[in-house]
């Protein structure tokens, strides 16, 4: 009896180098035109290998690709971008001069006034005072993270969090969230991350015992750096 063996294509680990070269050509934010015969010069592979790998990345849904005269139109998918972001995070951890410090930077953004409402609710305010050891100013500082810091935002989960529990005030239920103690220009503060939020992933809210806009003379669009420090906070719950 003869056994028939059918070859099947199995997705492989994505080629980071190819994704990086496409990103450097602008394929993260726009569609770029690429020819295999020209692209192989950037990777060191043959044009045949470059064509095969681009096709493979399309099959793995890391890129969107359309064949056109003279080449192909390529744009990276969210899946492909996420792989590069994770790679960036890993290298940031390797080469960070302070591995226990997460530095997030961005620009001050005008808020919607929701922070003032929620901070003034006793169920939240009492917990902030008890667990963060400061009475927060009734309002938050909204910061839109830069592209690089937005990629690092998921590392907040590795940092010690102060848990703010959800509660019911007899009329409605309020959700919980985590607070991450930080320093902003030497001022003790905290990043508030609700369990449920409609804000985009590149936006963080900061509470502090003072109005940070006034204390640091900030206005919309100003750059600000926050430092989340792991060392010495392990006991905060």
mmCIF file of N, CA and C in Angstrom, residues 20 28 31 44 104 106 117 134 136 141 147 149 181 194 204 212 218:
data_model
loop_
_atom_site.group_PDB
_atom_site.id
_atom_site.type_symbol
_atom_site.label_atom_id
_atom_site.label_comp_id
_atom_site.label_asym_id
_atom_site.label_seq_id
_atom_site.Cartn_x
_atom_site.Cartn_y
_atom_site.Cartn_z
ATOM 1 N N UNK A 20 9.922 45.341 9.330
ATOM 2 C CA UNK A 20 10.640 46.577 9.668
ATOM 3 C C UNK A 20 10.971 47.381 8.414
ATOM 4 N N UNK A 28 3.261 51.693 7.420
ATOM 5 C CA UNK A 28 2.444 51.680 8.631
ATOM 6 C C UNK A 28 1.242 52.601 8.473
ATOM 7 N N UNK A 31 -0.331 53.327 2.051
ATOM 8 C CA UNK A 31 -0.036 52.273 1.086
ATOM 9 C C UNK A 31 1.188 52.680 0.264
ATOM 10 N N UNK A 44 18.576 41.870 1.407
ATOM 11 C CA UNK A 44 19.714 40.981 1.177
ATOM 12 C C UNK A 44 19.314 39.649 0.579
ATOM 13 N N UNK A 104 6.760 57.453 30.037
ATOM 14 C CA UNK A 104 5.754 57.710 29.014
ATOM 15 C C UNK A 104 5.709 59.212 28.745
ATOM 16 N N UNK A 106 4.109 62.473 26.164
ATOM 17 C CA UNK A 106 3.057 62.843 25.230
ATOM 18 C C UNK A 106 2.742 64.318 25.342
ATOM 19 N N UNK A 117 -16.046 65.187 37.481
ATOM 20 C CA UNK A 117 -17.282 64.559 37.971
ATOM 21 C C UNK A 117 -16.976 63.295 38.769
ATOM 22 N N UNK A 134 -3.167 60.801 49.062
ATOM 23 C CA UNK A 134 -3.356 62.224 48.777
ATOM 24 C C UNK A 134 -4.798 62.454 48.343
ATOM 25 N N UNK A 136 -7.024 63.993 45.739
ATOM 26 C CA UNK A 136 -6.803 64.463 44.372
ATOM 27 C C UNK A 136 -7.521 65.778 44.076
ATOM 28 N N UNK A 141 -5.533 65.428 34.360
ATOM 29 C CA UNK A 141 -4.708 65.949 33.266
ATOM 30 C C UNK A 141 -4.692 64.873 32.186
ATOM 31 N N UNK A 147 3.710 58.187 19.643
ATOM 32 C CA UNK A 147 3.587 56.858 19.027
ATOM 33 C C UNK A 147 4.439 55.827 19.761
ATOM 34 N N UNK A 149 5.515 55.939 22.948
ATOM 35 C CA UNK A 149 4.987 55.698 24.288
ATOM 36 C C UNK A 149 3.672 54.939 24.245
ATOM 37 N N UNK A 181 0.983 54.666 40.476
ATOM 38 C CA UNK A 181 1.697 55.827 41.027
ATOM 39 C C UNK A 181 2.832 56.275 40.109
ATOM 40 N N UNK A 194 -9.372 53.026 34.089
ATOM 41 C CA UNK A 194 -10.636 52.365 34.413
ATOM 42 C C UNK A 194 -10.746 50.996 33.742
ATOM 43 N N UNK A 204 -3.981 58.878 28.319
ATOM 44 C CA UNK A 204 -3.947 58.544 29.734
ATOM 45 C C UNK A 204 -4.471 59.723 30.549
ATOM 46 N N UNK A 212 -2.248 70.131 38.050
ATOM 47 C CA UNK A 212 -0.970 70.036 37.360
ATOM 48 C C UNK A 212 -0.789 71.118 36.298
ATOM 49 N N UNK A 218 1.266 74.407 32.425
ATOM 50 C CA UNK A 218 1.034 73.662 31.189
ATOM 51 C C UNK A 218 -0.139 74.245 30.412
#
